[in-house]
Amino acid sequence: MRIGVALLAGALLLAVAGCGGGDESRARAAGREAVRSGEPPRETRRAEPQPPPPRRIDCGLADCVSLTFDDGPGEHTERLLDILKAAGVRATFFVLGQMVEEHPEIVRRMVLEGHEVANHSWSHKDLTGLSAAGVRSQIRRTQQAVKKAAGVEPTLMRPPYGATDEKVARAAGMPQILWSVDTLDWRYRDADRGARVGIGEPGRGGIVLYHDIHKPTVDCIPRVIKGLKKRGFTLVTVGELFQDVRLEPGEI
Ligand code: NI
């Protein structure tokens, strides 16, 4: 059965995971220092904004659909975030590292508002045309940019153009998420068409591909959200869609 999701996990994921312990202990030490010097501990002065807690949505019971937005963040992304916030919807953003570097504050906002930030390479190269080292660099630089911007590291990636092979899978070392509905929004740039496809085509467990760098795409999203909800769908991030699915390395 083709569900539009390619999944190939490798060892690199382990290598890039988990490295926050040092910061935490430094923060605790700073807190103790502040107490000794008579100031209130740092934590009680002003809490850093935190992402909302994860939601428990059972997509085995609910009919879930994920809206995904590629190639940003860009000039229309903040308006999209306003729309998603007003509707109480969480989405998944497959960001380009070079755009993250340009708009780190938007990526930070995505995380703080409960969206999932995922890796779409550094500069949108066809990864199948690069060496393994080239693929690793495209992925790793983007991981680092997102970490720097928002304090989290993506756990999912989507290869540009959906172009992937064994070498890319191994070098990227992360689950690869493709899509089940390609809206072709980048080609048509038509909000009416974007709404029609985005509302009409997804089935249960669908992953809808949009690009937040195009104005007509952002224009159509309020209608898409309304239409999908009317069809009975619960809108979730890709991570939420797969939270009860054991992703096996090498599975496609
Ligand atoms: Ni793309």
Tab-separated table of N, CA, C and O in Angstrom, residues 14-15 22-23 43-44 60 74 120 123 156 186 193 200 203 229 242 251:
chain	number	residue	atom	x	y	z
A	14	LEU	N	20.917	9.084	15.809
A	14	LEU	CA	21.437	8.929	17.171
A	14	LEU	C	22.548	9.948	17.417
A	14	LEU	O	22.624	10.556	18.459
A	15	ALA	N	23.359	10.153	16.387
A	15	ALA	CA	24.507	11.040	16.559
A	15	ALA	C	24.083	12.480	16.792
A	15	ALA	O	24.744	13.219	17.486
A	22	GLY	N	24.299	19.859	29.185
A	22	GLY	CA	25.277	20.836	29.641
A	22	GLY	C	24.644	22.175	29.942
A	22	GLY	O	24.904	22.770	30.972
A	23	ASP	N	23.766	22.599	29.053
A	23	ASP	CA	23.096	23.884	29.231
A	23	ASP	C	22.291	23.915	30.512
A	23	ASP	O	22.280	24.891	31.252
A	43	GLU	N	15.406	31.436	37.334
A	43	GLU	CA	14.140	30.825	36.899
A	43	GLU	C	12.913	31.605	37.367
A	43	GLU	O	11.895	31.607	36.719
A	44	THR	N	13.035	32.244	38.543
A	44	THR	CA	11.857	32.906	39.104
A	44	THR	C	11.713	34.335	38.587
A	44	THR	O	10.704	34.970	38.786
A	60	GLY	N	-5.688	6.619	15.359
A	60	GLY	CA	-6.337	5.351	15.077
A	60	GLY	C	-7.848	5.466	15.261
A	60	GLY	O	-8.620	4.705	14.689
A	74	GLY	N	9.148	32.297	4.821
A	74	GLY	CA	9.247	33.394	3.874
A	74	GLY	C	8.354	34.547	4.281
A	74	GLY	O	7.849	34.593	5.406
A	120	HIS	N	14.147	20.313	5.455
A	120	HIS	CA	13.929	20.207	4.003
A	120	HIS	C	15.219	20.549	3.246
A	120	HIS	O	15.164	21.040	2.123
A	123	SER	N	19.550	24.130	0.990
A	123	SER	CA	19.344	25.029	-0.158
A	123	SER	C	18.520	24.404	-1.281
A	123	SER	O	18.608	24.826	-2.427
A	156	LEU	N	12.276	14.783	11.627
A	156	LEU	CA	11.797	14.284	10.333
A	156	LEU	C	12.392	15.138	9.224
A	156	LEU	O	12.696	16.306	9.427
A	186	TRP	N	2.559	25.584	-6.122
A	186	TRP	CA	3.666	26.369	-6.684
A	186	TRP	C	3.464	26.569	-8.180
A	186	TRP	O	3.911	27.562	-8.741
A	193	ARG	N	-8.158	27.035	-6.463
A	193	ARG	CA	-7.729	25.676	-6.760
A	193	ARG	C	-7.061	25.038	-5.524
A	193	ARG	O	-7.309	23.877	-5.193
A	200	GLY	N	-10.744	18.666	-0.865
A	200	GLY	CA	-11.386	17.513	-1.487
A	200	GLY	C	-10.569	16.241	-1.533
A	200	GLY	O	-11.123	15.146	-1.493
A	203	GLY	N	-7.480	11.937	2.221
A	203	GLY	CA	-8.200	10.877	2.900
A	203	GLY	C	-7.666	10.744	4.309
A	203	GLY	O	-6.807	11.522	4.736
A	229	LYS	N	-12.290	20.401	8.428
A	229	LYS	CA	-13.004	20.175	9.696
A	229	LYS	C	-14.446	19.762	9.417
A	229	LYS	O	-14.989	18.878	10.080
A	242	PHE	N	1.974	10.140	13.335
A	242	PHE	CA	2.712	8.879	13.470
A	242	PHE	C	3.079	8.557	14.910
A	242	PHE	O	3.910	7.700	15.147
A	251	GLU	N	11.854	0.914	6.181
A	251	GLU	CA	10.488	0.760	5.677
A	251	GLU	C	10.120	1.910	4.720
A	251	GLU	O	10.507	3.052	4.930
